[in-house]
Structure formats: C-alpha cells, structure tokens
XYZ file of C-alpha atoms in Angstrom:
405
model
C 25.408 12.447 13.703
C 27.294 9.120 15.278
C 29.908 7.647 13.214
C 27.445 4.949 11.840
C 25.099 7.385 10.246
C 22.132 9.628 11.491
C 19.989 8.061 14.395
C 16.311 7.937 13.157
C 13.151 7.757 14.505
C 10.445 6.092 12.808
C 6.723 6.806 13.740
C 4.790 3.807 12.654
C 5.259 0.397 13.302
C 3.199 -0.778 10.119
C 4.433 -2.386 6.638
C 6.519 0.642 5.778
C 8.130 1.471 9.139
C 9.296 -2.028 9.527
C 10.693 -2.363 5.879
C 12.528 1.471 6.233
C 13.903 -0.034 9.513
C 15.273 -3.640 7.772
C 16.440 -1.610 5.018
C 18.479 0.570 7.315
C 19.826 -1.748 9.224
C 21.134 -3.547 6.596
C 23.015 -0.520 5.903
C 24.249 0.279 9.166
C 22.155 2.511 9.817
C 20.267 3.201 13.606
C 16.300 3.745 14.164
C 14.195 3.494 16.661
C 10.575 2.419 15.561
C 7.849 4.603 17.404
C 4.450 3.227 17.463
C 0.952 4.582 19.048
C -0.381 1.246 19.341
C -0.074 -1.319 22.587
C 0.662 -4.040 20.224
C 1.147 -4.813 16.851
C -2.468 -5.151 14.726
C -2.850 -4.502 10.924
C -6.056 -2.822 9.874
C -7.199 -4.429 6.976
C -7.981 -8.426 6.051
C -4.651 -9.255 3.220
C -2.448 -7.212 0.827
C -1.386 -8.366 -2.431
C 2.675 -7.669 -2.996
C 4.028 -7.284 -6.867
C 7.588 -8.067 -7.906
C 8.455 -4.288 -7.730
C 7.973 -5.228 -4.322
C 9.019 -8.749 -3.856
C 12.423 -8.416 -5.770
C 13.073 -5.559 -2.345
C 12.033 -7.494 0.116
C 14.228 -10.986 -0.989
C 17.069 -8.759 -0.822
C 16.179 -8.174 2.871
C 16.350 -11.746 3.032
C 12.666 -12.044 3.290
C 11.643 -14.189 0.203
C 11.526 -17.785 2.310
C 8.883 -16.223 4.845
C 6.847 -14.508 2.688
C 6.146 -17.735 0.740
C 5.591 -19.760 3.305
C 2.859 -17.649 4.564
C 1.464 -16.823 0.986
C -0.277 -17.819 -1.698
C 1.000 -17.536 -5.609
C -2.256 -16.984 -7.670
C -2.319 -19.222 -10.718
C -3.962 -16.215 -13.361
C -4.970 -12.917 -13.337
C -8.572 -12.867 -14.860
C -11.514 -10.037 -15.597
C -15.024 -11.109 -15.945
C -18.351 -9.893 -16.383
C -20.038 -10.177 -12.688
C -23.365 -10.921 -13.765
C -22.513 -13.767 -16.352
C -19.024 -14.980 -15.299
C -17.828 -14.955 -18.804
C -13.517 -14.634 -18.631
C -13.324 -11.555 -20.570
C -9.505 -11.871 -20.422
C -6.985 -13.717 -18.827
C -3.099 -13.637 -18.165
C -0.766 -15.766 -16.141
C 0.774 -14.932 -13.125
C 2.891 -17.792 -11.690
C 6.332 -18.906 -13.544
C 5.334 -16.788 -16.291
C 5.171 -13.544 -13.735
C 7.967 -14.833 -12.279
C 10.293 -14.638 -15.495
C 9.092 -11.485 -16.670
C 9.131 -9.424 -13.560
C 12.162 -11.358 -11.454
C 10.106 -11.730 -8.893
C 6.589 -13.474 -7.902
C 3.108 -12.151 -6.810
C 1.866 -13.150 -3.577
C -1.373 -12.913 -1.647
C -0.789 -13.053 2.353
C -2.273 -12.097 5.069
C -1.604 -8.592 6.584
C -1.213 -9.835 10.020
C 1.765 -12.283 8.735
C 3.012 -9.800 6.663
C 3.326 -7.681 9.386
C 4.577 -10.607 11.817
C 7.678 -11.818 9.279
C 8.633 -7.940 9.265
C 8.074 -7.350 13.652
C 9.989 -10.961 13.819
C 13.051 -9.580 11.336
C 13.427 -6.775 13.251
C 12.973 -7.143 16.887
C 11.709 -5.857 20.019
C 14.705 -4.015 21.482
C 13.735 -1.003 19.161
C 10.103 -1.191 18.481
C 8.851 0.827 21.464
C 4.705 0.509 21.261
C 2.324 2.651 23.116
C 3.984 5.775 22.042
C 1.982 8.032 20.324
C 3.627 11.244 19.188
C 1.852 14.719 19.951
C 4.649 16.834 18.277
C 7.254 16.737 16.499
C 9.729 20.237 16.422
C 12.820 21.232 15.567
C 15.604 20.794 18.021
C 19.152 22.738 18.021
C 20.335 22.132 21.488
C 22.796 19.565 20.130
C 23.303 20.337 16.809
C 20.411 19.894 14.100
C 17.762 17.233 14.790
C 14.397 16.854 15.765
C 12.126 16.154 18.727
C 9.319 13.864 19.626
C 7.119 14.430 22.378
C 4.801 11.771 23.485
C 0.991 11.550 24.546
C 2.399 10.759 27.631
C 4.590 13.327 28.408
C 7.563 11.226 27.501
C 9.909 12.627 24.575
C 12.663 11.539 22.480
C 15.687 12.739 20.298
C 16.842 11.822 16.827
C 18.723 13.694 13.791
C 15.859 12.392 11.551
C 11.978 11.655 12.017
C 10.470 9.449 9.247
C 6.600 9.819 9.071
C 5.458 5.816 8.184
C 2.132 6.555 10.725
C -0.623 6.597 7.579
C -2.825 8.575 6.051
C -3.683 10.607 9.652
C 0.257 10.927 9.791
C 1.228 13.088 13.059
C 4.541 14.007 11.319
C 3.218 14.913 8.547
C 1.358 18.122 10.491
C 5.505 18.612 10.828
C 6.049 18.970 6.990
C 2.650 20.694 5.279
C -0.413 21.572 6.687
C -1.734 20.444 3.022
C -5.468 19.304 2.861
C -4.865 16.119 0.999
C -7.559 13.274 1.754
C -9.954 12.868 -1.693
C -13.450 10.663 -1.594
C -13.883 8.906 -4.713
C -17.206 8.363 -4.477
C -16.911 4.763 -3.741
C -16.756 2.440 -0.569
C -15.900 -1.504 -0.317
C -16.368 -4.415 1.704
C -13.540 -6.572 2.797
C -13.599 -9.901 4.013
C -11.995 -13.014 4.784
C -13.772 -16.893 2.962
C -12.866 -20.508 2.775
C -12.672 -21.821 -0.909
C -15.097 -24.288 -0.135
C -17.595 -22.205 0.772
C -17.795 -21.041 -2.837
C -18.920 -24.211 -4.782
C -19.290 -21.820 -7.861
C -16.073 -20.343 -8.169
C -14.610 -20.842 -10.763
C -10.095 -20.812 -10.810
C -10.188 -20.046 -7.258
C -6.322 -19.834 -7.233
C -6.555 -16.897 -9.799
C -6.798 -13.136 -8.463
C -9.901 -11.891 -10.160
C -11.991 -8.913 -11.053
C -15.492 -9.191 -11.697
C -16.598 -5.888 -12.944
C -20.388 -4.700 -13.311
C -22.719 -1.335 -13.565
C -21.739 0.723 -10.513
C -19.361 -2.160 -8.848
C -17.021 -4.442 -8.515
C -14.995 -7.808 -6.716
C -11.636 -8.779 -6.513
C -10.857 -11.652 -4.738
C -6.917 -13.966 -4.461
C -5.702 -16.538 -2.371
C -3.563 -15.607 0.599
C -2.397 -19.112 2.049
C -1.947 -22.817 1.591
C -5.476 -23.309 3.334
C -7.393 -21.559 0.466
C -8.188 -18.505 1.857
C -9.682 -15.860 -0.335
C -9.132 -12.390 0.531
C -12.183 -10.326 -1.641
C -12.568 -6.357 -1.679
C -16.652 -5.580 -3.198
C -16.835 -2.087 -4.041
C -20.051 -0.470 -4.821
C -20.821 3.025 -5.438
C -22.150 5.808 -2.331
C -22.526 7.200 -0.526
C -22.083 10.507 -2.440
C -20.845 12.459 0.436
C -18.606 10.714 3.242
C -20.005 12.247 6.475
C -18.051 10.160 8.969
C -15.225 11.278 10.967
C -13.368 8.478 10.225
C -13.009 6.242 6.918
C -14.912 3.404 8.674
C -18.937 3.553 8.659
C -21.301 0.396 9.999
C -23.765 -0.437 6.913
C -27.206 -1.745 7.257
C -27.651 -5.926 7.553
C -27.743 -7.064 3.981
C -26.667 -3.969 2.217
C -23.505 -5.712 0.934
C -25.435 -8.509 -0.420
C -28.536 -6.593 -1.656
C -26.007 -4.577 -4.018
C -24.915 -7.484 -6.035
C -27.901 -9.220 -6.680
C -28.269 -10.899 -9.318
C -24.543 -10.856 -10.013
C -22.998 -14.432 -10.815
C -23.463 -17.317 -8.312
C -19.997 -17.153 -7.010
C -19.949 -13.533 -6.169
C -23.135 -14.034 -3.937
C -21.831 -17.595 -1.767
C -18.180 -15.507 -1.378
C -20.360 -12.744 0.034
C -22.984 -14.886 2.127
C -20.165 -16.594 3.761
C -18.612 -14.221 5.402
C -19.705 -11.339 8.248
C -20.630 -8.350 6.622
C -17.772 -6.103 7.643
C -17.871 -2.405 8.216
C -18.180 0.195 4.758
C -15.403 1.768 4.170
C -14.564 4.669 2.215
C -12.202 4.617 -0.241
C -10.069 7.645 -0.528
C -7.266 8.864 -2.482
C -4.844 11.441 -2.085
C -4.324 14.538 -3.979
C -0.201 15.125 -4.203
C 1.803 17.090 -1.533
C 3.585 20.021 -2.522
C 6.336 18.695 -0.498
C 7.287 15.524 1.506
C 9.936 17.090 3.779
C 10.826 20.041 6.093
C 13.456 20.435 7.762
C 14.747 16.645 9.637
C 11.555 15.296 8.753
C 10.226 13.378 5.695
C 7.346 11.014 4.996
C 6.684 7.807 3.547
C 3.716 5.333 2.391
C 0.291 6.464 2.915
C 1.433 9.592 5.418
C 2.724 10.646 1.490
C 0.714 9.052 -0.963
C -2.498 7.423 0.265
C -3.702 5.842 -3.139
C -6.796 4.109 -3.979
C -6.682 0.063 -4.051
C -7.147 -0.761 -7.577
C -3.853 -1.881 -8.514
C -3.309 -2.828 -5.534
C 0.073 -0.840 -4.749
C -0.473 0.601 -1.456
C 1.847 -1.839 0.669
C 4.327 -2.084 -2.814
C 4.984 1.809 -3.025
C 5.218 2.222 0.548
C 8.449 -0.797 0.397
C 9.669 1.103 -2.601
C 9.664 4.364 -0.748
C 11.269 2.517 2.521
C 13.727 0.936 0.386
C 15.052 4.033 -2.019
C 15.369 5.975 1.438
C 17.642 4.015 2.936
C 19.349 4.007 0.358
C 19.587 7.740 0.128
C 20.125 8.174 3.401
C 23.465 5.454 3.268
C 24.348 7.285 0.229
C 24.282 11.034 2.459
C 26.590 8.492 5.363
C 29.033 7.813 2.253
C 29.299 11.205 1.284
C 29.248 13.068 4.491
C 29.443 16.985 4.892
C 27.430 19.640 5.599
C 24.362 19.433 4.705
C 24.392 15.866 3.210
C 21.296 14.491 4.414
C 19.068 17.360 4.036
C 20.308 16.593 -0.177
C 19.643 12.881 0.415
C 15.713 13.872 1.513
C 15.662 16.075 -1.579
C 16.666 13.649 -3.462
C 14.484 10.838 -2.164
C 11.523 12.904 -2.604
C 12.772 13.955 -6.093
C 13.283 9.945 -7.130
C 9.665 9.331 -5.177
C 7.376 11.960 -6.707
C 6.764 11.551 -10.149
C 6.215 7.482 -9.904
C 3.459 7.502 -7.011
C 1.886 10.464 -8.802
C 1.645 8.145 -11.649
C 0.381 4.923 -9.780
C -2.069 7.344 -7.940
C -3.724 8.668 -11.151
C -3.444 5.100 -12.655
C -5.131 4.124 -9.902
C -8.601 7.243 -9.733
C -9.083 5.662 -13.574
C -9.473 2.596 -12.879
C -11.687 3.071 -10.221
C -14.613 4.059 -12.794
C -13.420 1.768 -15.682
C -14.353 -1.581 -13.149
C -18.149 -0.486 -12.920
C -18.985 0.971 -16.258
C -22.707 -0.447 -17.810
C -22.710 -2.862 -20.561
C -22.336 -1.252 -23.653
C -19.983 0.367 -26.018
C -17.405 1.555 -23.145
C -17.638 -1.320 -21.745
C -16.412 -3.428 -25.144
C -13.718 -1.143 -25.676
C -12.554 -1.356 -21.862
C -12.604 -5.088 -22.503
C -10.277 -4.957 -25.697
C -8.148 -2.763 -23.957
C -7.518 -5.477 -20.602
C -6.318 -8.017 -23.553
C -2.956 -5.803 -22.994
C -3.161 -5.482 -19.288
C 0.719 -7.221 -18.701
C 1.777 -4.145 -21.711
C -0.050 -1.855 -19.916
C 1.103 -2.040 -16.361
C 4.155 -3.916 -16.778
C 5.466 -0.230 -15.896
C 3.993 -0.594 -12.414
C 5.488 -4.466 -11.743
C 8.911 -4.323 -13.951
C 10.181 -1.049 -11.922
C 12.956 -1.573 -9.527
C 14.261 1.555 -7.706
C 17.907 -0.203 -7.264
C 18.382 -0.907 -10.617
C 20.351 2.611 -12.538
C 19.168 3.862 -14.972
C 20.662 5.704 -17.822
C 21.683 9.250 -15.744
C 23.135 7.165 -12.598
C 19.649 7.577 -10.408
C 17.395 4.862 -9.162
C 14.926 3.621 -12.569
C-alpha cells in the first residue's frame, strides 16, 4: 500500500466506475479506470437519477452539470393507458426538492456519462482493455492481478468490479448463477414533445399502466426530449444469448393498440428499437474475495421499475470510498479486507430491498381492470409514503449505531 492509500483498479468505465473513481479521488485515494471498450458509449437511451443519488453526486461537485444537461419533471403521475384518466398524481419539482434535499432529473446517458469522463480525465481511463483474469498476486505483498485480452497485464492492491451484469471480476468473487428473466421485455426510445400532440403534462414522468403492459416516459433536456421505456409481456422463455433480441416491424406498436392516443404518436415517432429482456438478479452470497469486490449491476442487476439502477450503483461507489478512506485512516493489518466487509455489510440488505421492491412492481403496472387493479390504484395515492425510503436514504448521513443510514 503507498502512503496515500491502496492503488485500485477499476474495471468499467460506465456510471459507477467513474463515480467510485471521483469519489476516491476526492479522498486521496489512486485508481486506475480499466475499460474493454475503444471509447466511451452508454448502452441505453436516458437514466432517471433520485435525490439518494443527486444529494452524492453535488458533493462531488457535480450538481451545476447535471442540470444543465437535464430535465426536472414537473409531476409524477399514473394513468390508465387505455383512457388516460390521472389515477394519481404527486409533485416532483420544489416540492421533491424540500423533502428529499435534493432534485430528480431526467438526462441523457451519454451526458451523464460525458460530465463524469470530463470530471475525471483521460490520464487514468485506459480504454480498449478488456480483462481476461483477474488472480491473486503475492509477489509484492497482497494484491491482485489483471491480465488483458491482449496479453497486456496490470497490478493493483484492489480490483473493483463496476463492468455490469457480465462482470469479468465478478468470475473472481463467486461463480454464483445470478441472472433472473422476469418474464417481461421493453422498448426504449428517444421522441420530440411535439411529435406527441396528445400528451398530456409532457414535463411530468409518467406511468401508464394496462393488462399485460406498460409506459413510462420523462423529459431529459431543455429541448423536450422524452425518454419512454414500453414494456409488454413475452416472450416466456428468453432464448437469446444476449439480453438484446430484434422484434418483428410493428410488434411494438401492434401491442398497445388501442391504448390512449398519446401512447401510440410517442411510439409511431420513433424507430422501433431492439426487445430487450428485462432481467433481475437473484442476491450473491457474497460480493468479495480476497482484493476484489463488486459494485452496481456486476452486484445487483435490478429490474427498471423504480428506476434505481444508475442511483444504487452511485450509492455503492460512494459508501466504498468511503470505506476504503476509512481502512487509509485506520491502517493495520488487515484494514481493508474489514473495510470490504463492511461495505458489503452496509450494501446488502438495502439493494436486496430495492431489488424485491422492484420484481413487485413489475406485475402490479400490467394487472387487468378490475378489483386488483382499484386497490393498486388506492394504494399509488401514498406512493411519496411508500418509497420515500428509496429517495430520503443517504449513505453519509449516521445513523443511530455510528454506520452509514
């Protein structure tokens, strides 16, 4: 270990590398960012970030950018996708703002992912790397090796798995089985406000919710911009080898018709894009061996419904930096093997519970009218009571026994 702290390498140059490596530089803290890629490219058209998210990322001094290149949605409204009727309705806005010290945002994941590349450089983001292994390595004291599709290799005292759901490192920690198809598959896409003449509040971020599917659509820029994510039941089985399958012309549109006028012209007006599958995660038994530990989706792939993905992957980047500066603090054998312990101990039980949150809402969006349907409604009247759990947590705030809330 130098005197600054351990030197880590970070496999992933996406939302939760980057934030991990802001986070520990702001400590003092050395990484190297690792990324397969030849250049920077986010997979996926926008991600919506929630104040447990936000609040983290102003500290890192990223709160200007962000909403420059974002969008604050005006409401947060459910309707019925065949009728358009607001079945219930909260604000987001000031009113978010006040409540959850921090705002909501809709951007881009290309900017996203620009603001965080721009924060942190080029010296230390080395792309075109993809790692083949990653092993134990002794020669020099405890740390860890990374050898390289192309025969190149590298040594650090830590390796931090932020490369996704196909994580490399994470074939380092558990050979755990953990991918889970729910059954369901979306469409994502990319539409100009005016293109939708019938939308109604097209600031708000919306769910329109209907027998066997479902849209949610939000702003993501000054330029009106709506991001939307239809998901529609099927295929029962996922046969592809990856979680991207090409869909017949039409098949988007043919599955919500006769759904409300404004869920049809957001769909017409954009290219149908590829189905994907959506999958969840069933929990790892462990998220560390040895001088390696994972974050994000490499940890907790999650379906999209509450739209947490990006925000627990910052809130795992942020609390390990901070366990790791904690371990720097404290020094002594054996320090930051106890600070991965504990960041997977502070980690677990909250992504479990966003996770499960998230498999349960899945089926509520697309149940048929009827009495389940009536009593789903009632319930969404509380939806800020409800999930204020997910949006009011902030891992730096202490709690009551001296650990992160």
């Amino acid at each position: 270990m130098g005197a600054s702290g351990p030197n880590i390498a970070i496999v992933g140059a996406g939302i939760g590398g980057l934030t991990l490596a802001l986070a520990l530089r702001a400590r003092g803290i050395d990484a190297e960012i690792h990324e397969q890629a030849p250049e920077l490219r986010e997979v996926g058209a926008a991600v919506a970030l929630s104040a447990n998210a936000t609040r983290l990322l102003a500290r890192l001094g990223l709160d200007e950018e962000l909403t420059a290149a974002g969008a604050e949605p005006t409401e947060l409204v459910h309707r019925h996708g065949k009728d358009g009727r607001r079945i219930a309705a909260h604000p987001v806005g000031a009113a978010y703002r006040e409540r959850f010290g921090g705002p909501y945002l809709g951007v881009h994941r290309a900017a996203f992912q620009r603001i965080l590349a721009d924060a942190w450089g080029s010296e230390r983001l080395h792309l075109g790397t993809a790692v083949s292994d990653v092993r134990e390595d002794t020669t020099n004291g405890d740390g860890v090796r990374l050898d390289f599709a192309d025969g190149r290799s590298t040594r650090a005292d830590l390796v931090v798995g932020a490369d996704g759901v196909h994580s490399a490192v994470r074939r380092r920690v558990t050979d755990e089985d953990v991918t889970a198809y729910s059954g369901t598959s979306g469409f994502r896409g990319l539409v100009p406000a005016a293109a939708m003449p019938s939308l109604p509040d097209p600031g708000a971020i919306q769910f329109w919710m209907g027998p066997g599917a479902h849209v949610l659509h939000y702003p993501i820029d000054s330029a009106g911009t709506v991001n939307f994510l239809a998901v529609v039941e099927g295929p029962a089985r996922w046969t592809e080898d990856t979680w991207r399958a090409e869909a017949a012309p039409g098949e988007l549109l043919s599955a919500f018709d006769g759904w409300h006028p404004a869920i049809t012209e957001m769909l017409a007006a954009a290219p149908q894009s590829a189905r994907w599958g959506l999958f969840g995660q069933t929990p790892l038994r462990r998220w560390s061996r040895g001088r390696a530990v994972l974050l994000g989706d490499a940890a907790h792939a999650m379906l999209p419904h509450h739209g947490q993905g990006a925000n627990q992957t910052i809130e795992d980047a942020v609390t390990l930096a901070d366990c790791l500066a904690d371990a720097r603090t404290a020094g002594g054998p054996g320090a930051y093997g106890a600070a991965l312990r504990r960041y997977e101990r502070l980690r677990r039980v909250r992504t479990r519970q966003v996770q499960r949150s998230s498999w349960v809402t899945s089926g509520l969006l697309h149940l048929p009218d009827g009495p389940d349907a009536e009593r789903r409604d009632r319930k969404l009247a509380t939806v800020p009571a409800d999930f204020g759990w997910i949006h009011a947590h902030d891992v730096q705030r202490p709690a009551a026994d001296g650990t992160a809330a």
